[in-house]
mmCIF file of C-alpha atoms and ligand atoms in Angstrom:
data_model
loop_
_atom_site.group_PDB
_atom_site.id
_atom_site.type_symbol
_atom_site.label_atom_id
_atom_site.label_comp_id
_atom_site.label_asym_id
_atom_site.label_seq_id
_atom_site.Cartn_x
_atom_site.Cartn_y
_atom_site.Cartn_z
ATOM 1 C CA UNK Z 7 0.000 0.000 0.000
ATOM 2 C CA UNK Z 8 1.508 3.363 -0.983
ATOM 3 C CA UNK Z 9 -1.333 5.790 -0.314
ATOM 4 C CA UNK Z 10 -1.780 7.256 3.168
ATOM 5 C CA UNK Z 11 -5.065 6.316 4.847
ATOM 6 C CA UNK Z 12 -6.352 9.007 7.200
ATOM 7 C CA UNK Z 13 -8.690 7.866 9.992
ATOM 8 C CA UNK Z 14 -10.585 10.690 11.752
ATOM 9 C CA UNK Z 15 -12.003 10.234 15.258
ATOM 10 C CA UNK Z 16 -14.463 12.954 16.354
ATOM 11 C CA UNK Z 17 -17.068 13.461 19.101
ATOM 12 C CA UNK Z 18 -17.907 15.628 22.113
ATOM 13 C CA UNK Z 19 -15.285 16.950 24.494
ATOM 14 C CA UNK Z 20 -14.320 14.234 27.010
ATOM 15 C CA UNK Z 21 -16.248 11.591 25.055
ATOM 16 C CA UNK Z 22 -13.198 9.313 24.995
ATOM 17 C CA UNK Z 23 -11.747 10.259 21.578
ATOM 18 C CA UNK Z 24 -8.195 10.625 22.821
ATOM 19 C CA UNK Z 25 -8.273 7.367 24.808
ATOM 20 C CA UNK Z 26 -9.834 5.491 21.870
ATOM 21 C CA UNK Z 27 -7.227 6.841 19.413
ATOM 22 C CA UNK Z 28 -4.249 6.459 21.764
ATOM 23 C CA UNK Z 29 -5.223 2.886 22.604
ATOM 24 C CA UNK Z 30 -5.298 1.933 18.920
ATOM 25 C CA UNK Z 31 -2.017 3.760 18.269
ATOM 26 C CA UNK Z 32 -0.162 2.423 21.328
ATOM 27 C CA UNK Z 33 -1.232 -1.159 20.758
ATOM 28 C CA UNK Z 34 -0.102 -1.078 17.115
ATOM 29 C CA UNK Z 35 2.984 1.136 17.054
ATOM 30 C CA UNK Z 36 5.473 -1.444 18.358
ATOM 31 C CA UNK Z 37 3.939 -4.273 16.374
ATOM 32 C CA UNK Z 38 4.144 -2.514 12.991
ATOM 33 C CA UNK Z 39 7.184 -1.505 10.970
ATOM 34 C CA UNK Z 40 8.570 2.025 11.598
ATOM 35 C CA UNK Z 41 6.656 4.649 9.602
ATOM 36 C CA UNK Z 42 3.470 2.598 9.455
ATOM 37 C CA UNK Z 43 1.332 4.663 11.829
ATOM 38 C CA UNK Z 44 1.218 8.203 13.238
ATOM 39 C CA UNK Z 45 -1.258 10.221 15.313
ATOM 40 C CA UNK Z 46 -2.174 13.925 15.376
ATOM 41 C CA UNK Z 47 -4.591 15.854 17.634
ATOM 42 C CA UNK Z 48 -6.821 18.638 16.341
ATOM 43 C CA UNK Z 49 -6.166 20.444 19.658
ATOM 44 C CA UNK Z 50 -2.570 21.028 18.509
ATOM 45 C CA UNK Z 51 -4.026 23.429 15.944
ATOM 46 C CA UNK Z 52 -5.777 25.766 18.410
ATOM 47 C CA UNK Z 53 -4.739 29.268 17.342
ATOM 48 C CA UNK Z 54 -1.722 30.816 19.006
ATOM 49 C CA UNK Z 55 -2.905 33.419 21.550
ATOM 50 C CA UNK Z 56 0.434 34.374 23.100
ATOM 51 C CA UNK Z 57 -0.076 38.007 22.007
ATOM 52 C CA UNK Z 58 -3.317 38.281 24.036
ATOM 53 C CA UNK Z 59 -3.562 38.975 27.802
ATOM 54 C CA UNK Z 60 -4.683 36.046 29.995
ATOM 55 C CA UNK Z 61 -8.030 37.713 30.838
ATOM 56 C CA UNK Z 62 -8.770 37.787 27.127
ATOM 57 C CA UNK Z 63 -7.646 34.191 26.492
ATOM 58 C CA UNK Z 64 -10.027 32.781 29.097
ATOM 59 C CA UNK Z 65 -12.952 34.384 27.224
ATOM 60 C CA UNK Z 66 -12.245 32.647 23.882
ATOM 61 C CA UNK Z 67 -14.878 30.245 22.558
ATOM 62 C CA UNK Z 68 -12.732 27.102 22.223
ATOM 63 C CA UNK Z 69 -15.603 25.035 20.880
ATOM 64 C CA UNK Z 70 -16.181 27.132 17.747
ATOM 65 C CA UNK Z 71 -14.381 26.306 14.472
ATOM 66 C CA UNK Z 72 -12.798 29.808 14.466
ATOM 67 C CA UNK Z 73 -10.685 28.836 17.501
ATOM 68 C CA UNK Z 74 -8.696 26.436 15.312
ATOM 69 C CA UNK Z 75 -6.172 26.966 12.549
ATOM 70 C CA UNK Z 76 -7.699 24.238 10.409
ATOM 71 C CA UNK Z 77 -5.864 25.595 7.338
ATOM 72 C CA UNK Z 78 -2.534 24.617 8.921
ATOM 73 C CA UNK Z 79 -3.871 21.176 9.778
ATOM 74 C CA UNK Z 80 -5.040 20.719 6.174
ATOM 75 C CA UNK Z 81 -1.624 21.803 4.906
ATOM 76 C CA UNK Z 82 0.050 19.289 7.228
ATOM 77 C CA UNK Z 83 -2.201 16.464 6.035
ATOM 78 C CA UNK Z 84 -1.278 17.344 2.435
ATOM 79 C CA UNK Z 85 2.421 17.351 3.332
ATOM 80 C CA UNK Z 86 2.155 14.000 5.094
ATOM 81 C CA UNK Z 87 0.331 12.506 2.115
ATOM 82 C CA UNK Z 88 3.188 13.729 -0.095
ATOM 83 C CA UNK Z 89 5.672 11.822 2.069
ATOM 84 C CA UNK Z 90 7.058 14.808 3.995
ATOM 85 C CA UNK Z 91 7.309 15.094 7.784
ATOM 86 C CA UNK Z 92 5.653 18.057 9.560
ATOM 87 C CA UNK Z 93 6.256 20.066 12.739
ATOM 88 C CA UNK Z 94 2.982 19.869 14.668
ATOM 89 C CA UNK Z 95 2.418 22.628 17.277
ATOM 90 C CA UNK Z 96 1.923 21.608 20.898
ATOM 91 C CA UNK Z 97 -0.794 23.179 23.036
ATOM 92 C CA UNK Z 98 -0.836 24.346 26.653
ATOM 93 C CA UNK Z 99 -4.417 24.269 28.028
ATOM 94 C CA UNK Z 100 -3.449 26.008 31.268
ATOM 95 C CA UNK Z 101 -1.932 28.966 29.356
ATOM 96 C CA UNK Z 102 -4.581 28.802 26.599
ATOM 97 C CA UNK Z 103 -1.986 29.039 23.857
ATOM 98 C CA UNK Z 104 0.653 27.152 21.905
ATOM 99 C CA UNK Z 105 3.827 26.244 23.709
ATOM 100 C CA UNK Z 106 7.285 26.906 22.173
ATOM 101 C CA UNK Z 107 7.848 23.271 21.317
ATOM 102 C CA UNK Z 108 6.710 21.458 18.193
ATOM 103 C CA UNK Z 109 6.468 17.718 17.598
ATOM 104 C CA UNK Z 110 7.927 16.191 14.445
ATOM 105 C CA UNK Z 111 5.488 13.781 12.830
ATOM 106 C CA UNK Z 112 6.895 11.669 9.997
ATOM 107 C CA UNK Z 113 4.857 10.590 6.984
ATOM 108 C CA UNK Z 114 3.063 7.309 7.717
ATOM 109 C CA UNK Z 115 0.883 4.871 5.830
ATOM 110 C CA UNK Z 116 -1.848 5.148 8.467
ATOM 111 C CA UNK Z 117 -2.561 8.502 10.067
ATOM 112 C CA UNK Z 118 -5.010 8.788 12.984
ATOM 113 C CA UNK Z 119 -6.399 12.276 13.646
ATOM 114 C CA UNK Z 120 -8.695 13.084 16.567
ATOM 115 C CA UNK Z 121 -10.640 16.134 17.705
ATOM 116 C CA UNK Z 122 -14.055 17.649 18.448
ATOM 117 C CA UNK Z 123 -14.690 19.500 15.165
ATOM 118 C CA UNK Z 124 -12.939 17.367 12.564
ATOM 119 C CA UNK Z 125 -16.144 16.080 10.973
ATOM 120 C CA UNK Z 126 -17.756 19.531 10.890
ATOM 121 C CA UNK Z 127 -15.085 20.993 8.582
ATOM 122 C CA UNK Z 128 -15.877 20.490 4.889
ATOM 123 C CA UNK Z 129 -12.330 20.768 3.560
ATOM 124 C CA UNK Z 130 -10.898 18.440 6.221
ATOM 125 C CA UNK Z 131 -13.682 15.900 5.658
ATOM 126 C CA UNK Z 132 -12.547 15.447 2.060
ATOM 127 C CA UNK Z 133 -9.167 14.272 3.368
ATOM 128 C CA UNK Z 134 -10.538 11.576 5.653
ATOM 129 C CA UNK Z 135 -10.778 8.004 4.384
ATOM 130 C CA UNK Z 136 -12.469 6.560 7.484
ATOM 131 C CA UNK Z 137 -14.642 8.758 9.710
ATOM 132 C CA UNK Z 138 -15.557 7.665 13.223
ATOM 133 C CA UNK Z 139 -17.856 9.484 15.665
ATOM 134 C CA UNK Z 140 -17.551 8.659 19.359
ATOM 135 C CA UNK Z 141 -21.082 8.823 20.767
ATOM 136 C CA UNK Z 142 -20.926 9.038 24.553
ATOM 137 C CA UNK Z 143 -23.859 10.467 26.596
ATOM 138 C CA UNK Z 144 -23.254 14.141 27.428
ATOM 139 C CA UNK Z 145 -23.696 13.673 31.181
ATOM 140 C CA UNK Z 146 -20.847 11.155 31.177
ATOM 141 C CA UNK Z 147 -18.737 13.580 29.096
ATOM 142 C CA UNK Z 148 -19.457 16.423 31.538
ATOM 143 C CA UNK Z 149 -18.437 14.366 34.586
ATOM 144 C CA UNK Z 150 -15.221 13.344 32.893
ATOM 145 C CA UNK Z 151 -14.520 16.873 31.754
ATOM 146 C CA UNK Z 152 -14.925 18.312 35.267
ATOM 147 C CA UNK Z 153 -12.493 15.796 36.681
ATOM 148 C CA UNK Z 154 -9.976 16.081 33.844
ATOM 149 C CA UNK Z 155 -9.993 19.878 33.552
ATOM 150 C CA UNK Z 156 -9.489 20.289 37.308
ATOM 151 C CA UNK Z 157 -6.790 17.608 37.540
ATOM 152 C CA UNK Z 158 -4.943 18.133 34.268
ATOM 153 C CA UNK Z 159 -5.855 21.471 32.707
ATOM 154 C CA UNK Z 160 -5.540 23.842 35.689
ATOM 155 C CA UNK Z 161 -9.235 24.758 36.018
ATOM 156 C CA UNK Z 162 -11.589 25.425 38.941
ATOM 157 C CA UNK Z 163 -15.006 23.767 39.261
ATOM 158 C CA UNK Z 164 -16.636 27.162 38.732
ATOM 159 C CA UNK Z 165 -14.698 27.848 35.534
ATOM 160 C CA UNK Z 166 -15.584 24.423 34.119
ATOM 161 C CA UNK Z 167 -19.290 24.941 34.874
ATOM 162 C CA UNK Z 168 -19.345 28.464 33.402
ATOM 163 C CA UNK Z 169 -17.498 27.461 30.245
ATOM 164 C CA UNK Z 170 -19.718 24.422 29.808
ATOM 165 C CA UNK Z 171 -22.883 26.523 29.892
ATOM 166 C CA UNK Z 172 -21.543 29.419 27.840
ATOM 167 C CA UNK Z 173 -19.841 27.577 24.981
ATOM 168 C CA UNK Z 174 -19.126 23.838 25.327
ATOM 169 C CA UNK Z 175 -22.759 22.674 25.415
ATOM 170 C CA UNK Z 176 -24.239 25.124 22.839
ATOM 171 C CA UNK Z 177 -21.393 24.496 20.382
ATOM 172 C CA UNK Z 178 -21.843 20.739 20.787
ATOM 173 C CA UNK Z 179 -25.438 21.063 19.566
ATOM 174 C CA UNK Z 180 -24.536 23.563 16.834
ATOM 175 C CA UNK Z 181 -21.459 21.883 15.339
ATOM 176 C CA UNK Z 182 -20.484 18.529 16.840
ATOM 177 C CA UNK Z 183 -23.734 16.585 17.048
ATOM 178 C CA UNK Z 184 -24.802 17.434 13.441
ATOM 179 C CA UNK Z 185 -21.380 16.252 12.211
ATOM 180 C CA UNK Z 186 -22.238 12.720 13.359
ATOM 181 C CA UNK Z 187 -24.036 12.292 10.031
ATOM 182 C CA UNK Z 188 -20.724 12.638 8.196
ATOM 183 C CA UNK Z 189 -19.319 9.615 10.040
ATOM 184 C CA UNK Z 190 -18.932 6.151 8.535
ATOM 185 C CA UNK Z 191 -19.028 4.519 11.959
ATOM 186 C CA UNK Z 192 -20.610 5.568 15.242
ATOM 187 C CA UNK Z 193 -18.927 4.116 18.320
ATOM 188 C CA UNK Z 194 -20.572 4.093 21.745
ATOM 189 C CA UNK Z 195 -18.590 4.499 25.007
ATOM 190 C CA UNK Z 196 -15.334 5.753 23.424
ATOM 191 C CA UNK Z 197 -12.117 4.427 24.883
ATOM 192 C CA UNK Z 198 -13.992 1.696 26.770
ATOM 193 C CA UNK Z 199 -15.363 0.046 23.608
ATOM 194 C CA UNK Z 200 -12.977 -2.880 23.174
ATOM 195 C CA UNK Z 201 -14.853 -4.399 20.214
ATOM 196 C CA UNK Z 202 -14.697 -1.137 18.233
ATOM 197 C CA UNK Z 203 -10.978 -0.725 19.037
ATOM 198 C CA UNK Z 204 -10.261 -4.238 17.772
ATOM 199 C CA UNK Z 205 -12.299 -3.681 14.588
ATOM 200 C CA UNK Z 206 -10.341 -0.511 13.711
ATOM 201 C CA UNK Z 207 -7.053 -2.293 14.534
ATOM 202 C CA UNK Z 208 -7.989 -5.159 12.187
ATOM 203 C CA UNK Z 209 -8.884 -2.717 9.427
ATOM 204 C CA UNK Z 210 -5.519 -0.965 9.829
ATOM 205 C CA UNK Z 211 -3.615 -4.275 9.636
ATOM 206 C CA UNK Z 212 -5.643 -5.267 6.570
ATOM 207 C CA UNK Z 213 -4.846 -1.935 4.848
ATOM 208 C CA UNK Z 214 -1.130 -2.374 5.551
ATOM 209 C CA UNK Z 215 -1.130 -5.816 3.921
ATOM 210 C CA UNK Z 216 -2.791 -4.614 0.704
HETATM 211 O O1 C5P V 15 -9.808 16.743 24.688
HETATM 212 P P1 C5P V 15 -11.042 17.504 24.309
HETATM 213 O O2 C5P V 15 -11.677 17.045 23.037
HETATM 214 O O3 C5P V 15 -12.032 17.613 25.415
HETATM 215 O O4 C5P V 15 -10.507 18.989 24.000
HETATM 216 C C1 C5P V 15 -11.352 19.954 23.435
HETATM 217 C C2 C5P V 15 -11.906 20.877 24.507
HETATM 218 O O5 C5P V 15 -10.848 21.644 25.060
HETATM 219 C C3 C5P V 15 -12.921 21.849 23.954
HETATM 220 O O6 C5P V 15 -14.223 21.443 24.311
HETATM 221 C C4 C5P V 15 -12.545 23.199 24.605
HETATM 222 O O7 C5P V 15 -13.587 23.761 25.339
HETATM 223 C C5 C5P V 15 -11.404 22.842 25.551
HETATM 224 N N1 C5P V 15 -10.380 23.883 25.623
HETATM 225 C C6 C5P V 15 -10.291 24.671 26.758
HETATM 226 N N2 C5P V 15 -9.336 25.648 26.844
HETATM 227 C C7 C5P V 15 -8.479 25.871 25.825
HETATM 228 C C8 C5P V 15 -8.558 25.079 24.657
HETATM 229 C C9 C5P V 15 -9.528 24.088 24.594
HETATM 230 O O8 C5P V 15 -11.074 24.501 27.699
HETATM 231 N N3 C5P V 15 -7.568 26.814 25.958
HETATM 232 MG MG1 MG V 16 -8.838 14.919 24.048
#
């Protein structure tokens, strides 16, 4: 197989996209030959806000497509398809901006991309060969998000609740939920769905043998 296959994993915030994608990647990466598989997060393409004061950064709507530099992501996918490596930005959720470091991602035969708004972007959708939507009930997502944002992303309970009401929930209904219809597969329970993980792993192995 010479062509790159891009697998997109989308769904609500804290639905289990990252765990689902990382599990597939981690379980395959050592088993496959070098250069077979790579993974990229949409969150890496949140716009740089280092020029803005902190008070301003906390007010950004991070669940709207305008918060992302999707053009750069599209350019990177094109580069990777052409066999070139790319320097993917890294994101600091506590500082609400890109960090100084980048991560070199080499071209790979299988590329997994994951993020909330991937299936809502028309231009990106054209690049995806396999589109998966992680469909986890929103109350489960909210509980996970509270815990994660307080433990790992430097947030208070009050800030999580306010952000959820102001932007996370309304943007889910405006952009994320409707994008489910662009998916080829809908997976319940995210990172906990062992059968779905194994099915995607089998498909990847099959593609690499072709
Ligand atoms: O990992 P997950 O898909 O949950 O990451 C996306 C979420 O990160 C978005 O719902 C957005 O609200 C949140 N986010 C944030 N602060 C930032 C950037 C993103 O709370 N600075
Ligand atoms: Mg995530």
